[in-house]
Structure formats: C-alpha cells, structure tokens
C-alpha cells in the first residue's frame, strides 16, 4: 500500500505534528507526573496498604485493569491489510514472549539472584494503547503501519496480563492476590473461555437485529447492552477473567461513544494516583532505569523483525514506538502485595521508557526534516545549474526535474 502523506505545514513539517506531539507529551509524561505527584503527597499523610488475598485493594486494581483492557481492545478496527493479520498475531504472542525474555535476560545479567524480576520484565513487555492512540494522528507513518501498531498495542495487554499470572504463580511466594479469586491457572483459562461464550450468547440476544443493522441503536436497547457490559466487567473483575473480557471487546460493543475513552482515562488517572501513594515509601531507580532501557531496546529488536518488508520510514517509527502506561501501572499495583518492590521499580521504568520514546522520536523527526530540506535544496541547485548550462550553450532550456523527497 502506498503511503499517504499529510499536507506539510509552512515550516516543512507534517501537518498536525506539533499539536499531536504536544497532546502525546501531555498524556504520556506531564499529566501522569502531576497526578502521581498528587498521590505521592497524599501518601505521606495517608498510608495505603497493598493487601494480598483480594479484598478492596485487589478488586479495585482488577477493576481498573478490566476497564483498561476493554477500552484498549474495544477501540480496535480491522487491519489496514489482511496480510498483516499474521504480523499482529506474531507481535502479540511470539513478540511479547521475546520482549519479556530479552528484558528478563538483561535484568538477570545486571541483578543476579533476583528471580522475581522476571515478573517485572513481563509486566513491562507491552505497549500502552492510550499513548499510541494519542500520537497516531501526528506520527508520520503509512495507514498500514498505524493499523499494525494500534492492533499490537491493544492486544498485547491481555497476553501480558496472562503471562504475569502464569509466571507470578511460579516465581512469587505469595501470588494469591494476582489471580484475585482464581485458585489455579487452569481454572482461570476455563473461566475465560466460559466468559467469552456467555458474552457471545448475550450479544446475539441484545445486539441490533440484522434487518436494522444500518440504523442507530435505540436508547432502550443501548441501555440493555450497557447494563450487560457492566455485568461482564463485574464478573471479570471478581474472577480475574481478563483475557476473556478483552476478546469479548472485539464484538461486544454497545454505543458508548466518548464514554469509553473517558472511562479508560479515568481508570488511568485513578491507577496513577494509587501508584503515587505507594511511591511514598520510595522508588528503586537503579533497577527501574535498567528495566526501562531494556524495555525500550526490546521493542526495537522485536519491531525490526515484525516489520520486515515495510518501508524504512515505517520500520524506524515502529521500532521506536515503545510506551508504557495504564497496563504497566495497574500490573504494578496488582503485583505489589506479592512483590512489594513492584511499584518502586516499575514507576521509574515507565518514566524512563516514555522519556526515551519522546527523545528518540524527536531526533528521528529532526533527521527526517533535515533530509527533506536537503533534498529540496539539492533539487533547486540542480535546476539552477542546468538552466545556466543551457543558457551558456544557447539552448532553449530543459524542464526542471520533479522535486523528490529522499526517504
């Protein structure tokens, strides 16, 4: 598929890049820091204990994760190219596993004798769908690459969550709070399948009839659909059936409009505030920096493989697309009762990843802009030279060459 270029602004940059970049900066760095800072200040006056074994804390974190996963998977459309479906499957299965293994290997080399760090590696091995959604409008990528990145960021979250449950139950001493009610992974897998089947059956009942599929959903039917969705969210939170809920979001889609985005953002802000409260006990920057750098590099390694055959512009953008946000924050909260250093390590790691993302992409944008300007100057100089040669030889002149943009 040919790339579709946005209209350039007067200074030569892609249109909308400045506004979109500021929006991404606000969402991924500035606003979360302010909210976490407010939570940190609150944590100095009001101590919050992350208790294992479910309870209010366990159900609250599971509920936030359920909203986040549904919100990310619920906004996914069809891939731009059918041939990229296999790339998405590879990215969210093999890719997530490779990223987690790469990060875990770096942590093992740097901090031997800490097997629980393997769980932290899995918790960071996904891309934040909210941050990706905020920056896609301004990112200079083809529609095909944007579609791949959006699907990748949405579907790797439930896969990461399941891996955290599996690995946490094997590595951590007290992993009861991670599953939040499920006594074993086999039961969790069976419960996810049951939830998915029930959701599919309910959607067949409450969806818009086929004969009226092109008409807007009426208020009464919409209310019924939303009520059933809330019930599914409650069950998924109670039994920690996140994979089944995320898959259900692919078809169970009531007309929520802007409320879906608002609910997802609200879950992010609540989770970030809780993260700040737990950070009142301190942060582990030594491990967090290593974890953040390893996570960002891992995306580059996996992205280079997944995007084989893509144009160089798309490959560079996808390799530098690692961002962490709502899922990593909530998984840190979820792991905290069984792994008290989870928040202290993951919080600075998220900051490092997002700083690396913003810095590397700003440098990449400057390099591209410089190349495009150099190409335009070169074309002008060639045109002037040819014109002067024609005049010197008494020719009538030739048509100037068509300006080209070097990629």
GROMACS .gro file of C-alpha atoms in nm:
model
  407
    1UNK     CA    1   0.000   0.000   0.000
    2UNK     CA    2   0.133   0.340  -0.090
    3UNK     CA    3   0.199   0.585   0.186
    4UNK     CA    4  -0.043   0.872   0.227
    5UNK     CA    5   0.141   1.191   0.312
    6UNK     CA    6  -0.019   1.462   0.522
    7UNK     CA    7  -0.012   1.816   0.397
    8UNK     CA    8   0.307   1.988   0.502
    9UNK     CA    9   0.296   2.295   0.719
   10UNK     CA   10   0.474   2.618   0.621
   11UNK     CA   11   0.791   2.515   0.800
   12UNK     CA   12   0.804   2.189   0.614
   13UNK     CA   13   0.681   1.961   0.893
   14UNK     CA   14   0.390   1.727   0.856
   15UNK     CA   15   0.061   1.895   0.933
   16UNK     CA   16  -0.072   1.836   1.281
   17UNK     CA   17   0.261   1.710   1.412
   18UNK     CA   18   0.307   1.994   1.659
   19UNK     CA   19  -0.040   1.973   1.814
   20UNK     CA   20  -0.037   1.592   1.817
   21UNK     CA   21   0.312   1.589   1.968
   22UNK     CA   22   0.204   1.822   2.247
   23UNK     CA   23  -0.100   1.604   2.315
   24UNK     CA   24   0.118   1.291   2.334
   25UNK     CA   25   0.365   1.470   2.562
   26UNK     CA   26   0.082   1.578   2.793
   27UNK     CA   27  -0.074   1.230   2.806
   28UNK     CA   28   0.242   1.022   2.842
   29UNK     CA   29   0.456   1.238   3.067
   30UNK     CA   30   0.335   1.568   3.210
   31UNK     CA   31  -0.016   1.484   3.331
   32UNK     CA   32   0.076   1.140   3.477
   33UNK     CA   33   0.365   1.304   3.665
   34UNK     CA   34   0.131   1.564   3.813
   35UNK     CA   35  -0.126   1.303   3.917
   36UNK     CA   36   0.140   1.071   4.059
   37UNK     CA   37   0.286   1.369   4.244
   38UNK     CA   38  -0.053   1.440   4.399
   39UNK     CA   39  -0.074   1.074   4.503
   40UNK     CA   40   0.278   1.089   4.645
   41UNK     CA   41   0.187   1.393   4.853
   42UNK     CA   42  -0.129   1.219   4.975
   43UNK     CA   43   0.070   0.905   5.060
   44UNK     CA   44   0.283   1.097   5.308
   45UNK     CA   45  -0.030   1.176   5.514
   46UNK     CA   46  -0.244   0.870   5.445
   47UNK     CA   47  -0.076   0.529   5.426
   48UNK     CA   48  -0.234   0.278   5.188
   49UNK     CA   49  -0.151  -0.087   5.237
   50UNK     CA   50  -0.149  -0.318   4.937
   51UNK     CA   51  -0.305  -0.626   5.093
   52UNK     CA   52  -0.287  -0.972   4.938
   53UNK     CA   53  -0.579  -1.211   4.900
   54UNK     CA   54  -0.826  -0.990   4.716
   55UNK     CA   55  -1.026  -0.755   4.932
   56UNK     CA   56  -1.095  -0.392   4.841
   57UNK     CA   57  -0.744  -0.328   4.707
   58UNK     CA   58  -0.737  -0.645   4.495
   59UNK     CA   59  -1.083  -0.588   4.344
   60UNK     CA   60  -1.009  -0.220   4.283
   61UNK     CA   61  -0.691  -0.293   4.088
   62UNK     CA   62  -0.859  -0.579   3.899
   63UNK     CA   63  -1.150  -0.347   3.811
   64UNK     CA   64  -0.914  -0.080   3.680
   65UNK     CA   65  -0.736  -0.342   3.471
   66UNK     CA   66  -1.068  -0.471   3.334
   67UNK     CA   67  -1.170  -0.122   3.222
   68UNK     CA   68  -0.829  -0.060   3.068
   69UNK     CA   69  -0.822  -0.387   2.874
   70UNK     CA   70  -1.178  -0.348   2.747
   71UNK     CA   71  -1.110   0.011   2.646
   72UNK     CA   72  -0.797  -0.080   2.451
   73UNK     CA   73  -0.942  -0.383   2.272
   74UNK     CA   74  -1.281  -0.217   2.218
   75UNK     CA   75  -1.133   0.056   2.002
   76UNK     CA   76  -0.953  -0.173   1.758
   77UNK     CA   77  -1.069  -0.177   1.397
   78UNK     CA   78  -0.989  -0.415   1.116
   79UNK     CA   79  -0.628  -0.427   0.996
   80UNK     CA   80  -0.550  -0.199   0.701
   81UNK     CA   81  -0.414  -0.501   0.515
   82UNK     CA   82  -0.544  -0.856   0.558
   83UNK     CA   83  -0.193  -0.981   0.502
   84UNK     CA   84  -0.085  -0.809   0.826
   85UNK     CA   85  -0.309  -1.024   1.046
   86UNK     CA   86  -0.027  -1.276   1.085
   87UNK     CA   87   0.210  -0.993   1.180
   88UNK     CA   88  -0.030  -0.888   1.457
   89UNK     CA   89  -0.056  -1.247   1.583
   90UNK     CA   90   0.324  -1.281   1.582
   91UNK     CA   91   0.366  -0.946   1.759
   92UNK     CA   92   0.123  -1.020   2.043
   93UNK     CA   93   0.235  -1.380   2.102
   94UNK     CA   94   0.591  -1.455   1.996
   95UNK     CA   95   0.684  -1.085   2.008
   96UNK     CA   96   0.563  -1.036   2.364
   97UNK     CA   97   0.745  -1.352   2.471
   98UNK     CA   98   1.070  -1.241   2.306
   99UNK     CA   99   1.045  -0.894   2.459
  100UNK     CA  100   0.984  -1.039   2.804
  101UNK     CA  101   1.273  -1.284   2.765
  102UNK     CA  102   1.507  -1.008   2.643
  103UNK     CA  103   1.417  -0.777   2.934
  104UNK     CA  104   1.441  -1.060   3.185
  105UNK     CA  105   1.783  -1.156   3.046
  106UNK     CA  106   1.914  -0.802   3.090
  107UNK     CA  107   1.780  -0.788   3.447
  108UNK     CA  108   1.932  -1.127   3.525
  109UNK     CA  109   2.274  -1.018   3.400
  110UNK     CA  110   2.254  -0.692   3.594
  111UNK     CA  111   2.096  -0.823   3.916
  112UNK     CA  112   2.162  -1.194   3.958
  113UNK     CA  113   1.983  -1.381   4.231
  114UNK     CA  114   1.653  -1.192   4.189
  115UNK     CA  115   1.409  -1.431   4.012
  116UNK     CA  116   1.112  -1.208   4.092
  117UNK     CA  117   1.247  -0.954   3.842
  118UNK     CA  118   1.128  -1.191   3.569
  119UNK     CA  119   0.771  -1.094   3.654
  120UNK     CA  120   0.857  -0.726   3.627
  121UNK     CA  121   1.000  -0.792   3.279
  122UNK     CA  122   0.668  -0.940   3.165
  123UNK     CA  123   0.471  -0.655   3.320
  124UNK     CA  124   0.661  -0.405   3.104
  125UNK     CA  125   0.657  -0.607   2.780
  126UNK     CA  126   0.358  -0.430   2.624
  127UNK     CA  127   0.283  -0.100   2.453
  128UNK     CA  128   0.041   0.148   2.608
  129UNK     CA  129  -0.266   0.174   2.379
  130UNK     CA  130  -0.374   0.515   2.514
  131UNK     CA  131  -0.039   0.676   2.435
  132UNK     CA  132  -0.033   0.511   2.092
  133UNK     CA  133  -0.382   0.638   2.016
  134UNK     CA  134  -0.283   0.991   2.115
  135UNK     CA  135   0.021   1.005   1.889
  136UNK     CA  136  -0.104   0.816   1.579
  137UNK     CA  137  -0.263   1.128   1.428
  138UNK     CA  138   0.068   1.313   1.430
  139UNK     CA  139   0.301   1.022   1.354
  140UNK     CA  140   0.444   1.020   1.003
  141UNK     CA  141   0.360   0.659   0.918
  142UNK     CA  142   0.158   0.491   0.648
  143UNK     CA  143  -0.201   0.382   0.731
  144UNK     CA  144  -0.084   0.022   0.718
  145UNK     CA  145   0.184   0.081   0.984
  146UNK     CA  146  -0.058   0.277   1.203
  147UNK     CA  147  -0.311  -0.006   1.183
  148UNK     CA  148  -0.047  -0.261   1.282
  149UNK     CA  149   0.074  -0.052   1.577
  150UNK     CA  150  -0.280   0.016   1.704
  151UNK     CA  151  -0.369  -0.354   1.699
  152UNK     CA  152  -0.034  -0.450   1.852
  153UNK     CA  153  -0.073  -0.204   2.139
  154UNK     CA  154  -0.430  -0.318   2.209
  155UNK     CA  155  -0.388  -0.695   2.201
  156UNK     CA  156  -0.053  -0.737   2.377
  157UNK     CA  157  -0.207  -0.611   2.703
  158UNK     CA  158  -0.425  -0.919   2.781
  159UNK     CA  159  -0.144  -1.151   2.668
  160UNK     CA  160   0.095  -0.975   2.908
  161UNK     CA  161  -0.160  -0.999   3.188
  162UNK     CA  162  -0.199  -1.374   3.140
  163UNK     CA  163   0.179  -1.419   3.135
  164UNK     CA  164   0.207  -1.221   3.460
  165UNK     CA  165  -0.045  -1.458   3.622
  166UNK     CA  166   0.140  -1.767   3.497
  167UNK     CA  167   0.491  -1.652   3.583
  168UNK     CA  168   0.385  -1.488   3.908
  169UNK     CA  169   0.229  -1.812   4.032
  170UNK     CA  170   0.558  -1.994   3.961
  171UNK     CA  171   0.811  -1.738   4.083
  172UNK     CA  172   0.647  -1.539   4.363
  173UNK     CA  173   0.598  -1.685   4.709
  174UNK     CA  174   0.254  -1.532   4.770
  175UNK     CA  175   0.080  -1.485   4.436
  176UNK     CA  176  -0.276  -1.522   4.563
  177UNK     CA  177  -0.360  -1.158   4.505
  178UNK     CA  178  -0.255  -1.174   4.139
  179UNK     CA  179  -0.531  -1.410   4.034
  180UNK     CA  180  -0.788  -1.236   4.260
  181UNK     CA  181  -1.011  -1.536   4.325
  182UNK     CA  182  -0.888  -1.795   4.073
  183UNK     CA  183  -0.724  -2.088   4.253
  184UNK     CA  184  -0.521  -2.207   3.956
  185UNK     CA  185  -0.428  -2.103   3.606
  186UNK     CA  186  -0.629  -2.395   3.460
  187UNK     CA  187  -0.941  -2.261   3.628
  188UNK     CA  188  -0.856  -1.911   3.506
  189UNK     CA  189  -0.825  -2.035   3.146
  190UNK     CA  190  -1.153  -2.227   3.168
  191UNK     CA  191  -1.323  -1.927   3.327
  192UNK     CA  192  -1.204  -1.701   3.045
  193UNK     CA  193  -1.349  -1.942   2.790
  194UNK     CA  194  -1.683  -1.954   2.975
  195UNK     CA  195  -1.697  -1.575   3.000
  196UNK     CA  196  -1.627  -1.546   2.627
  197UNK     CA  197  -1.903  -1.793   2.536
  198UNK     CA  198  -2.153  -1.624   2.768
  199UNK     CA  199  -2.063  -1.281   2.628
  200UNK     CA  200  -2.111  -1.407   2.270
  201UNK     CA  201  -2.451  -1.557   2.359
  202UNK     CA  202  -2.567  -1.240   2.533
  203UNK     CA  203  -2.454  -1.025   2.241
  204UNK     CA  204  -2.659  -1.237   2.000
  205UNK     CA  205  -2.962  -1.155   2.215
  206UNK     CA  206  -2.910  -0.783   2.279
  207UNK     CA  207  -2.746  -0.670   1.952
  208UNK     CA  208  -2.927  -0.475   1.684
  209UNK     CA  209  -3.143  -0.702   1.463
  210UNK     CA  210  -2.992  -0.781   1.123
  211UNK     CA  211  -3.276  -0.604   0.939
  212UNK     CA  212  -3.199  -0.280   1.127
  213UNK     CA  213  -2.820  -0.315   1.136
  214UNK     CA  214  -2.767   0.014   0.949
  215UNK     CA  215  -2.990   0.213   1.186
  216UNK     CA  216  -2.869   0.376   1.511
  217UNK     CA  217  -2.925   0.169   1.824
  218UNK     CA  218  -3.230   0.289   2.016
  219UNK     CA  219  -3.194   0.422   2.373
  220UNK     CA  220  -3.372   0.124   2.531
  221UNK     CA  221  -3.160  -0.136   2.351
  222UNK     CA  222  -2.845   0.067   2.421
  223UNK     CA  223  -2.931   0.074   2.793
  224UNK     CA  224  -2.972  -0.305   2.793
  225UNK     CA  225  -2.639  -0.355   2.613
  226UNK     CA  226  -2.455  -0.125   2.853
  227UNK     CA  227  -2.612  -0.299   3.156
  228UNK     CA  228  -2.496  -0.638   3.028
  229UNK     CA  229  -2.148  -0.497   2.965
  230UNK     CA  230  -2.127  -0.367   3.323
  231UNK     CA  231  -2.225  -0.715   3.445
  232UNK     CA  232  -1.950  -0.872   3.232
  233UNK     CA  233  -1.697  -0.624   3.372
  234UNK     CA  234  -1.806  -0.709   3.726
  235UNK     CA  235  -1.769  -1.084   3.671
  236UNK     CA  236  -1.432  -1.040   3.500
  237UNK     CA  237  -1.312  -0.828   3.793
  238UNK     CA  238  -1.441  -1.073   4.051
  239UNK     CA  239  -1.278  -1.380   3.895
  240UNK     CA  240  -0.991  -1.201   3.713
  241UNK     CA  241  -1.103  -1.317   3.367
  242UNK     CA  242  -0.913  -1.051   3.174
  243UNK     CA  243  -0.832  -1.248   2.860
  244UNK     CA  244  -1.195  -1.346   2.802
  245UNK     CA  245  -1.305  -0.987   2.861
  246UNK     CA  246  -1.050  -0.847   2.616
  247UNK     CA  247  -1.153  -1.091   2.342
  248UNK     CA  248  -1.520  -1.013   2.410
  249UNK     CA  249  -1.444  -0.647   2.344
  250UNK     CA  250  -1.384  -0.735   1.978
  251UNK     CA  251  -1.758  -0.794   1.923
  252UNK     CA  252  -1.945  -0.682   2.236
  253UNK     CA  253  -1.958  -0.311   2.156
  254UNK     CA  254  -2.254  -0.110   2.283
  255UNK     CA  255  -2.285   0.251   2.160
  256UNK     CA  256  -2.069   0.407   2.433
  257UNK     CA  257  -1.940   0.693   2.219
  258UNK     CA  258  -1.693   0.912   2.408
  259UNK     CA  259  -1.775   0.745   2.739
  260UNK     CA  260  -1.545   0.452   2.662
  261UNK     CA  261  -1.245   0.682   2.626
  262UNK     CA  262  -1.346   0.879   2.933
  263UNK     CA  263  -1.380   0.564   3.144
  264UNK     CA  264  -1.041   0.435   3.026
  265UNK     CA  265  -0.873   0.767   3.101
  266UNK     CA  266  -1.042   0.776   3.443
  267UNK     CA  267  -0.902   0.429   3.519
  268UNK     CA  268  -0.557   0.553   3.416
  269UNK     CA  269  -0.573   0.858   3.644
  270UNK     CA  270  -0.700   0.657   3.943
  271UNK     CA  271  -0.427   0.396   3.892
  272UNK     CA  272  -0.162   0.666   3.857
  273UNK     CA  273  -0.280   0.833   4.178
  274UNK     CA  274  -0.263   0.500   4.365
  275UNK     CA  275   0.084   0.444   4.219
  276UNK     CA  276   0.193   0.779   4.360
  277UNK     CA  277   0.055   0.691   4.702
  278UNK     CA  278   0.256   0.368   4.711
  279UNK     CA  279   0.567   0.554   4.593
  280UNK     CA  280   0.564   0.743   4.923
  281UNK     CA  281   0.769   0.451   5.055
  282UNK     CA  282   1.041   0.518   4.796
  283UNK     CA  283   1.146   0.424   4.442
  284UNK     CA  284   1.423   0.193   4.322
  285UNK     CA  285   1.581   0.396   4.039
  286UNK     CA  286   1.880   0.165   3.990
  287UNK     CA  287   1.663  -0.130   3.884
  288UNK     CA  288   1.396   0.092   3.727
  289UNK     CA  289   1.639   0.261   3.486
  290UNK     CA  290   1.781  -0.074   3.371
  291UNK     CA  291   1.428  -0.213   3.330
  292UNK     CA  292   1.317   0.092   3.130
  293UNK     CA  293   1.617   0.092   2.895
  294UNK     CA  294   1.588  -0.285   2.839
  295UNK     CA  295   1.217  -0.250   2.760
  296UNK     CA  296   1.277   0.023   2.502
  297UNK     CA  297   1.560  -0.169   2.334
  298UNK     CA  298   1.350  -0.489   2.330
  299UNK     CA  299   1.081  -0.313   2.125
  300UNK     CA  300   1.344  -0.214   1.871
  301UNK     CA  301   1.464  -0.574   1.838
  302UNK     CA  302   1.114  -0.724   1.802
  303UNK     CA  303   0.988  -0.436   1.587
  304UNK     CA  304   1.271  -0.487   1.338
  305UNK     CA  305   1.158  -0.848   1.289
  306UNK     CA  306   0.782  -0.787   1.281
  307UNK     CA  307   0.812  -0.507   1.024
  308UNK     CA  308   1.027  -0.691   0.770
  309UNK     CA  309   0.912  -0.578   0.426
  310UNK     CA  310   0.784  -0.240   0.546
  311UNK     CA  311   0.931   0.089   0.416
  312UNK     CA  312   1.226   0.218   0.617
  313UNK     CA  313   1.021   0.512   0.748
  314UNK     CA  314   0.759   0.279   0.897
  315UNK     CA  315   1.019   0.039   1.037
  316UNK     CA  316   1.202   0.317   1.221
  317UNK     CA  317   0.879   0.452   1.370
  318UNK     CA  318   0.756   0.111   1.485
  319UNK     CA  319   1.092   0.020   1.636
  320UNK     CA  320   1.078   0.341   1.844
  321UNK     CA  321   0.712   0.303   1.941
  322UNK     CA  322   0.756   0.157   2.291
  323UNK     CA  323   0.549   0.341   2.552
  324UNK     CA  324   0.417   0.225   2.888
  325UNK     CA  325   0.116   0.350   3.075
  326UNK     CA  326  -0.212   0.216   3.208
  327UNK     CA  327  -0.145  -0.159   3.185
  328UNK     CA  328   0.205  -0.141   3.333
  329UNK     CA  329   0.080   0.085   3.614
  330UNK     CA  330  -0.211  -0.142   3.703
  331UNK     CA  331   0.004  -0.458   3.683
  332UNK     CA  332   0.248  -0.290   3.922
  333UNK     CA  333  -0.040  -0.224   4.163
  334UNK     CA  334  -0.160  -0.581   4.118
  335UNK     CA  335   0.186  -0.727   4.186
  336UNK     CA  336   0.262  -0.504   4.487
  337UNK     CA  337   0.105  -0.730   4.756
  338UNK     CA  338   0.308  -1.032   4.641
  339UNK     CA  339   0.613  -0.831   4.528
  340UNK     CA  340   0.649  -0.519   4.748
  341UNK     CA  341   0.917  -0.368   4.519
  342UNK     CA  342   0.695  -0.383   4.205
  343UNK     CA  343   0.574  -0.023   4.221
  344UNK     CA  344   0.914   0.110   4.330
  345UNK     CA  345   1.077  -0.045   4.020
  346UNK     CA  346   0.806  -0.017   3.752
  347UNK     CA  347   0.724   0.350   3.821
  348UNK     CA  348   1.072   0.484   3.730
  349UNK     CA  349   1.093   0.230   3.446
  350UNK     CA  350   0.777   0.378   3.290
  351UNK     CA  351   0.925   0.725   3.318
  352UNK     CA  352   1.249   0.614   3.152
  353UNK     CA  353   1.067   0.439   2.865
  354UNK     CA  354   0.847   0.740   2.790
  355UNK     CA  355   1.141   0.981   2.806
  356UNK     CA  356   1.335   0.760   2.564
  357UNK     CA  357   1.031   0.743   2.335
  358UNK     CA  358   0.982   1.119   2.324
  359UNK     CA  359   1.354   1.193   2.282
  360UNK     CA  360   1.425   0.933   2.013
  361UNK     CA  361   1.120   1.025   1.808
  362UNK     CA  362   1.202   1.395   1.831
  363UNK     CA  363   1.552   1.320   1.700
  364UNK     CA  364   1.407   1.098   1.425
  365UNK     CA  365   1.166   1.373   1.320
  366UNK     CA  366   1.452   1.627   1.305
  367UNK     CA  367   1.665   1.391   1.095
  368UNK     CA  368   1.380   1.334   0.852
  369UNK     CA  369   1.307   1.704   0.826
  370UNK     CA  370   1.675   1.778   0.762
  371UNK     CA  371   1.689   1.519   0.485
  372UNK     CA  372   1.377   1.657   0.320
  373UNK     CA  373   1.511   2.012   0.331
  374UNK     CA  374   1.847   1.897   0.193
  375UNK     CA  375   1.667   1.716  -0.089
  376UNK     CA  376   1.471   2.030  -0.179
  377UNK     CA  377   1.787   2.244  -0.175
  378UNK     CA  378   1.967   1.987  -0.391
  379UNK     CA  379   1.683   1.987  -0.645
  380UNK     CA  380   1.689   2.367  -0.664
  381UNK     CA  381   2.067   2.372  -0.716
  382UNK     CA  382   2.042   2.111  -0.991
  383UNK     CA  383   1.771   2.315  -1.162
  384UNK     CA  384   1.981   2.633  -1.146
  385UNK     CA  385   2.289   2.452  -1.277
  386UNK     CA  386   2.100   2.301  -1.571
  387UNK     CA  387   1.946   2.637  -1.655
  388UNK     CA  388   2.286   2.809  -1.659
  389UNK     CA  389   2.434   2.535  -1.874
  390UNK     CA  390   2.151   2.569  -2.125
  391UNK     CA  391   2.198   2.945  -2.142
  392UNK     CA  392   2.573   2.908  -2.192
  393UNK     CA  393   2.520   2.660  -2.476
  394UNK     CA  394   2.242   2.868  -2.631
  395UNK     CA  395   1.980   2.603  -2.571
  396UNK     CA  396   1.616   2.669  -2.507
  397UNK     CA  397   1.629   2.520  -2.162
  398UNK     CA  398   1.502   2.195  -2.024
  399UNK     CA  399   1.216   2.120  -1.796
  400UNK     CA  400   1.330   2.126  -1.434
  401UNK     CA  401   1.334   1.789  -1.267
  402UNK     CA  402   1.040   1.693  -1.046
  403UNK     CA  403   1.135   1.757  -0.681
  404UNK     CA  404   1.178   1.435  -0.488
  405UNK     CA  405   1.171   1.361  -0.118
  406UNK     CA  406   1.452   1.131  -0.011
  407UNK     CA  407   1.329   0.875   0.240
   0.00000   0.00000   0.00000
